[in-house]
mmCIF file of C-alpha atoms and ligand atoms in Angstrom:
data_model
loop_
_atom_site.group_PDB
_atom_site.id
_atom_site.type_symbol
_atom_site.label_atom_id
_atom_site.label_comp_id
_atom_site.label_asym_id
_atom_site.label_seq_id
_atom_site.Cartn_x
_atom_site.Cartn_y
_atom_site.Cartn_z
ATOM 1 C CA MET A 998 85.111 158.916 185.783
ATOM 2 C CA SER A 999 86.733 154.875 187.004
ATOM 3 C CA ARG A 1000 89.985 153.830 186.417
ATOM 4 C CA ILE A 1001 89.933 150.624 184.893
ATOM 5 C CA VAL A 1002 93.114 148.128 186.491
ATOM 6 C CA TYR A 1003 95.025 145.590 184.303
ATOM 7 C CA ASN A 1004 94.985 142.855 187.265
ATOM 8 C CA PRO A 1005 96.313 139.710 185.040
ATOM 9 C CA THR A 1006 97.085 136.436 186.233
ATOM 10 C CA PRO A 1007 100.164 136.512 188.068
ATOM 11 C CA ARG A 1008 103.220 133.892 186.127
ATOM 12 C CA LEU A 1009 104.792 131.066 187.412
ATOM 13 C CA LEU A 1010 108.159 129.519 186.423
ATOM 14 C CA ILE A 1011 108.568 125.237 187.239
ATOM 15 C CA ALA A 1012 112.248 125.483 186.887
ATOM 16 C CA THR A 1013 113.281 122.090 185.752
ATOM 17 C CA THR A 1014 113.992 120.454 182.029
ATOM 18 C CA ASN A 1015 112.968 117.013 183.530
ATOM 19 C CA ARG A 1016 109.759 116.422 182.136
ATOM 20 C CA ASP A 1017 108.920 113.568 184.734
ATOM 21 C CA LYS A 1018 109.103 115.716 187.684
ATOM 22 C CA ILE A 1019 107.397 118.583 184.972
ATOM 23 C CA GLY A 1020 104.438 115.849 185.342
ATOM 24 C CA GLU A 1021 104.477 115.081 189.320
ATOM 25 C CA ILE A 1022 104.171 119.164 189.761
ATOM 26 C CA ALA A 1023 101.912 120.444 187.299
ATOM 27 C CA GLN A 1024 99.464 117.273 189.041
ATOM 28 C CA GLU A 1025 100.123 118.932 192.875
ATOM 29 C CA LEU A 1026 99.752 123.116 191.292
ATOM 30 C CA SER A 1027 96.894 122.331 188.984
ATOM 31 C CA GLY A 1028 94.095 125.236 190.122
ATOM 32 C CA ILE A 1029 96.191 127.538 191.417
ATOM 33 C CA PRO A 1030 95.627 131.022 190.223
ATOM 34 C CA TYR A 1031 99.320 131.534 188.363
ATOM 35 C CA ALA A 1032 99.864 130.642 184.785
ATOM 36 C CA ILE A 1033 103.127 128.144 184.749
ATOM 37 C CA VAL A 1034 105.705 128.422 182.740
ATOM 38 C CA THR A 1035 108.389 126.289 181.899
ATOM 39 C CA LEU A 1036 111.843 126.453 179.929
ATOM 40 C CA ASP A 1037 110.675 125.722 177.687
ATOM 41 C CA ALA A 1038 110.470 129.274 176.339
ATOM 42 C CA TRP A 1039 114.170 129.812 177.078
ATOM 43 C CA PRO A 1040 115.087 126.591 175.227
ATOM 44 C CA HIS A 1041 118.886 128.546 174.797
ATOM 45 C CA LEU A 1042 119.496 128.576 178.908
ATOM 46 C CA SER A 1043 121.230 126.376 180.101
ATOM 47 C CA PRO A 1044 121.086 124.863 183.322
ATOM 48 C CA PRO A 1045 123.487 126.216 186.310
ATOM 49 C CA ALA A 1046 125.942 123.153 187.481
ATOM 50 C CA GLU A 1047 124.998 121.554 190.567
ATOM 51 C CA THR A 1048 127.092 122.584 193.459
ATOM 52 C CA ALA A 1049 126.070 122.457 196.666
ATOM 53 C CA ARG A 1050 126.531 119.437 198.734
ATOM 54 C CA THR A 1051 122.731 119.670 200.168
ATOM 55 C CA PHE A 1052 118.919 119.742 198.446
ATOM 56 C CA ASN A 1053 117.930 122.964 200.722
ATOM 57 C CA GLU A 1054 121.641 124.881 198.897
ATOM 58 C CA ASN A 1055 121.023 123.456 194.716
ATOM 59 C CA ALA A 1056 117.344 123.769 194.970
ATOM 60 C CA ARG A 1057 118.197 127.825 196.511
ATOM 61 C CA ASP A 1058 121.004 127.788 193.556
ATOM 62 C CA LYS A 1059 118.939 127.430 191.098
ATOM 63 C CA ALA A 1060 115.416 129.361 191.637
ATOM 64 C CA ARG A 1061 118.050 132.113 191.691
ATOM 65 C CA TYR A 1062 120.064 131.241 189.077
ATOM 66 C CA TYR A 1063 116.686 131.118 186.568
ATOM 67 C CA ALA A 1064 114.863 133.981 188.800
ATOM 68 C CA ALA A 1065 117.853 135.747 187.635
ATOM 69 C CA ALA A 1066 117.682 134.267 183.820
ATOM 70 C CA THR A 1067 114.407 135.079 183.516
ATOM 71 C CA GLY A 1068 113.320 137.829 185.804
ATOM 72 C CA GLU A 1069 109.961 135.320 186.660
ATOM 73 C CA LEU A 1070 108.626 134.277 189.812
ATOM 74 C CA THR A 1071 110.419 131.207 189.634
ATOM 75 C CA VAL A 1072 110.220 127.597 192.019
ATOM 76 C CA ALA A 1073 113.280 124.944 191.346
ATOM 77 C CA GLU A 1074 113.719 121.703 193.098
ATOM 78 C CA ASP A 1075 116.242 119.320 194.055
ATOM 79 C CA SER A 1076 115.819 115.690 195.001
ATOM 80 C CA GLY A 1077 117.185 112.323 195.232
ATOM 81 C CA LEU A 1078 117.518 109.633 196.977
ATOM 82 C CA GLU A 1079 119.237 108.313 200.050
ATOM 83 C CA ILE A 1080 120.145 105.028 201.117
ATOM 84 C CA GLU A 1081 120.876 104.748 204.620
ATOM 85 C CA ARG A 1082 123.173 101.545 204.861
ATOM 86 C CA LEU A 1083 125.415 103.141 201.649
ATOM 87 C CA ASP A 1084 125.861 106.452 203.873
ATOM 88 C CA GLY A 1085 123.282 108.256 202.545
ATOM 89 C CA ALA A 1086 124.620 107.993 198.094
ATOM 90 C CA PRO A 1087 123.279 107.848 195.687
ATOM 91 C CA GLY A 1088 121.990 111.689 197.593
ATOM 92 C CA VAL A 1089 122.218 114.990 195.506
ATOM 93 C CA GLU A 1090 124.516 112.668 193.504
ATOM 94 C CA SER A 1091 121.315 110.695 192.420
ATOM 95 C CA ALA A 1092 120.949 112.427 188.483
ATOM 96 C CA ARG A 1093 124.696 111.545 187.902
ATOM 97 C CA PHE A 1094 125.345 108.511 189.944
ATOM 98 C CA GLY A 1095 127.048 105.531 188.009
ATOM 99 C CA GLY A 1096 128.440 108.303 185.234
ATOM 100 C CA PRO A 1097 126.883 110.249 182.395
ATOM 101 C CA ALA A 1098 125.839 107.816 180.799
ATOM 102 C CA ALA A 1099 124.602 105.226 182.908
ATOM 103 C CA SER A 1100 120.997 103.879 182.488
ATOM 104 C CA TYR A 1101 118.858 103.960 185.526
ATOM 105 C CA ALA A 1102 119.421 99.781 185.156
ATOM 106 C CA ASP A 1103 122.723 100.594 185.216
ATOM 107 C CA LYS A 1104 122.466 102.554 188.289
ATOM 108 C CA PHE A 1105 120.062 99.778 190.208
ATOM 109 C CA ALA A 1106 123.027 97.550 189.586
ATOM 110 C CA LEU A 1107 125.266 99.661 191.260
ATOM 111 C CA ILE A 1108 123.321 100.176 194.071
ATOM 112 C CA TYR A 1109 122.509 96.610 194.276
ATOM 113 C CA GLU A 1110 126.256 95.877 194.297
ATOM 114 C CA ALA A 1111 127.190 97.827 196.566
ATOM 115 C CA LEU A 1112 124.640 96.635 199.093
ATOM 116 C CA ARG A 1113 126.131 93.217 198.432
ATOM 117 C CA ALA A 1114 129.581 94.648 199.072
ATOM 118 C CA LYS A 1115 128.335 96.193 202.661
ATOM 119 C CA GLY A 1116 126.538 92.087 203.464
ATOM 120 C CA ALA A 1117 123.839 94.184 203.748
ATOM 121 C CA ALA A 1118 120.959 92.658 202.383
ATOM 122 C CA ASP A 1119 118.463 94.890 203.062
ATOM 123 C CA THR A 1120 118.304 98.693 204.166
ATOM 124 C CA THR A 1121 116.013 101.543 205.031
ATOM 125 C CA ALA A 1122 116.652 104.159 202.395
ATOM 126 C CA ARG A 1123 114.386 107.959 201.978
ATOM 127 C CA PHE A 1124 113.341 110.211 199.324
ATOM 128 C CA VAL A 1125 114.076 113.801 200.031
ATOM 129 C CA CYS A 1126 112.531 117.066 197.816
ATOM 130 C CA ALA A 1127 112.996 120.196 198.846
ATOM 131 C CA LEU A 1128 112.423 123.285 197.443
ATOM 132 C CA ALA A 1129 112.529 127.229 196.577
ATOM 133 C CA LEU A 1130 110.616 129.523 195.720
ATOM 134 C CA VAL A 1131 112.338 133.015 194.436
ATOM 135 C CA ASN A 1132 111.322 136.404 193.273
ATOM 136 C CA GLY A 1133 114.158 138.404 191.873
ATOM 137 C CA ARG A 1134 116.566 137.761 194.783
ATOM 138 C CA GLN A 1135 114.016 136.927 197.496
ATOM 139 C CA LEU A 1136 113.970 133.983 198.645
ATOM 140 C CA LEU A 1137 110.319 134.184 199.460
ATOM 141 C CA PHE A 1138 109.702 130.404 200.782
ATOM 142 C CA GLN A 1139 111.823 127.163 201.458
ATOM 143 C CA THR A 1140 110.475 123.896 202.477
ATOM 144 C CA ALA A 1141 111.748 119.966 201.911
ATOM 145 C CA ALA A 1142 109.990 116.620 202.307
ATOM 146 C CA ILE A 1143 110.967 113.041 202.290
ATOM 147 C CA VAL A 1144 109.344 110.159 202.162
ATOM 148 C CA GLU A 1145 110.536 106.981 204.016
ATOM 149 C CA GLY A 1146 110.953 103.661 203.009
ATOM 150 C CA ARG A 1147 113.495 100.311 201.823
ATOM 151 C CA ILE A 1148 115.286 99.291 199.243
ATOM 152 C CA ALA A 1149 113.490 96.762 197.685
ATOM 153 C CA SER A 1150 114.293 93.015 196.757
ATOM 154 C CA GLY A 1151 114.691 93.443 193.138
ATOM 155 C CA PRO A 1152 113.232 96.355 190.863
ATOM 156 C CA ARG A 1153 109.680 96.342 190.471
ATOM 157 C CA GLY A 1154 107.028 98.088 188.136
ATOM 158 C CA SER A 1155 106.702 100.542 185.359
ATOM 159 C CA GLY A 1156 105.254 103.908 186.737
ATOM 160 C CA GLY A 1157 107.119 107.210 188.080
ATOM 161 C CA PHE A 1158 110.763 107.162 186.538
ATOM 162 C CA GLY A 1159 114.046 107.524 187.925
ATOM 163 C CA TYR A 1160 115.118 105.019 190.963
ATOM 164 C CA ASP A 1161 110.845 103.908 191.826
ATOM 165 C CA PRO A 1162 110.955 100.337 190.772
ATOM 166 C CA ILE A 1163 113.489 100.409 193.548
ATOM 167 C CA PHE A 1164 111.822 101.996 196.264
ATOM 168 C CA PHE A 1165 109.163 100.284 198.602
ATOM 169 C CA TYR A 1166 107.246 101.957 200.409
ATOM 170 C CA PRO A 1167 106.118 99.144 203.275
ATOM 171 C CA PRO A 1168 102.252 100.564 204.161
ATOM 172 C CA PHE A 1169 101.524 100.070 200.482
ATOM 173 C CA GLN A 1170 103.482 97.032 200.922
ATOM 174 C CA ARG A 1171 105.087 98.343 196.730
ATOM 175 C CA THR A 1172 107.459 99.883 195.296
ATOM 176 C CA LEU A 1173 106.650 103.601 193.797
ATOM 177 C CA ALA A 1174 106.643 101.823 190.351
ATOM 178 C CA GLU A 1175 103.529 99.853 191.160
ATOM 179 C CA LEU A 1176 101.715 102.468 192.443
ATOM 180 C CA SER A 1177 98.938 104.872 190.203
ATOM 181 C CA PRO A 1178 100.417 108.952 189.438
ATOM 182 C CA GLN A 1179 97.855 109.337 192.439
ATOM 183 C CA GLU A 1180 98.952 107.001 195.317
ATOM 184 C CA LYS A 1181 102.039 107.951 194.664
ATOM 185 C CA ALA A 1182 101.911 112.000 194.786
ATOM 186 C CA SER A 1183 99.673 111.478 198.009
ATOM 187 C CA ILE A 1184 102.621 110.130 200.189
ATOM 188 C CA SER A 1185 105.847 111.446 197.919
ATOM 189 C CA HIS A 1186 108.571 113.930 198.898
ATOM 190 C CA ARG A 1187 107.881 116.162 196.091
ATOM 191 C CA GLY A 1188 103.834 115.891 196.586
ATOM 192 C CA GLN A 1189 104.133 116.496 199.867
ATOM 193 C CA ALA A 1190 107.124 119.283 199.626
ATOM 194 C CA PHE A 1191 104.509 120.986 196.361
ATOM 195 C CA ARG A 1192 101.483 120.273 198.650
ATOM 196 C CA ALA A 1193 103.083 123.567 201.024
ATOM 197 C CA LEU A 1194 103.779 125.652 197.929
ATOM 198 C CA ARG A 1195 100.605 125.289 196.868
ATOM 199 C CA ARG A 1196 99.417 126.466 200.167
ATOM 200 C CA PHE A 1197 101.988 129.812 201.070
ATOM 201 C CA LEU A 1198 100.648 130.410 197.705
ATOM 202 C CA GLU A 1199 97.274 130.162 198.159
ATOM 203 C CA ALA A 1200 97.988 131.956 200.874
ATOM 204 C CA GLY A 1201 98.336 135.212 198.520
ATOM 205 C CA PRO A 1202 101.814 136.679 199.767
ATOM 206 C CA THR A 1203 103.427 136.793 196.249
ATOM 207 C CA SER A 1204 99.587 137.170 194.070
ATOM 208 C CA ARG A 1205 100.896 141.281 193.803
ATOM 209 C CA LEU A 1206 104.759 140.621 192.767
ATOM 210 C CA ASN A 1207 104.382 140.687 189.504
ATOM 211 C CA ALA A 1208 101.015 141.600 189.247
HETATM 212 P P1 LIG B 1565 118.078 116.887 190.308
HETATM 213 O O1 LIG B 1565 116.702 116.929 191.619
HETATM 214 O O2 LIG B 1565 117.790 117.167 188.607
HETATM 215 O O3 LIG B 1565 119.438 116.979 190.393
HETATM 216 O O4 LIG B 1565 117.609 115.090 190.249
HETATM 217 C C1 LIG B 1565 117.241 114.356 191.143
HETATM 218 C C2 LIG B 1565 117.231 112.695 190.883
HETATM 219 O O5 LIG B 1565 116.651 112.104 191.401
HETATM 220 C C3 LIG B 1565 115.791 112.214 188.863
HETATM 221 O O6 LIG B 1565 116.332 112.419 187.837
HETATM 222 C C4 LIG B 1565 115.942 110.693 190.072
HETATM 223 O O7 LIG B 1565 117.725 109.993 189.685
HETATM 224 C C5 LIG B 1565 116.071 111.156 191.556
HETATM 225 N N1 LIG B 1565 114.599 111.101 191.672
HETATM 226 C C6 LIG B 1565 114.129 112.114 192.427
HETATM 227 N N2 LIG B 1565 113.303 112.005 192.886
HETATM 228 C C7 LIG B 1565 112.532 110.972 192.056
HETATM 229 C C8 LIG B 1565 111.656 110.105 192.569
HETATM 230 O O8 LIG B 1565 109.887 111.085 192.516
HETATM 231 N N3 LIG B 1565 110.812 108.920 191.572
HETATM 232 C C9 LIG B 1565 112.933 108.539 191.749
HETATM 233 N N4 LIG B 1565 113.789 109.050 191.704
HETATM 234 C C10 LIG B 1565 113.491 110.451 192.123
#
């Protein structure tokens, strides 16, 4: 007698409520052998407080929180902009920089004002993306990636999101907001980090976890 083995496609929760990030991540993970689910399936779940001082810790904390709350294999990321002449600010505070009501135009104005106050006409900067993959209580994979650039002389471009208009990428001589989604993904902190996750998942170690 033959046995029928039901082997459903494993699920992967992308644990972010940021629509722009979800778009970039989905583009990076398209075609992986996992059914991608988002937090839309848990509309009443409130986000955890982000209290850690590093991107890596925040990514781990978020992944652990959402994995525990949903029971799903979960990837979470924490990302932000570090500006050298501002001693790494806004860093892990990138989303909250300038307060809860601040628009990105307000955030840019604050950054240019702070740079002027330091007499820093030009400065290097980097975007950082840390991600963590958690199943139950187990941290399965963690990585971080950066893209190095400069703060543009003023905001330019309408693509991307967040701080993209003020981040100048020297090899392309444009801001990230002036790149196509494919160009941004090819060099970005998030593109690199999620391509590493993709390689890890495609190597297969988690494929039996929630089957
Ligand atoms: P968090 O990871 O939810 O704490 O928020 C990260 C914040 O960093 C975003 O809300 C943006 O302000 C900024 N950020 C992260 N990645 C990017 C990017 O690719 N482009 C522009 N801004 C980004």
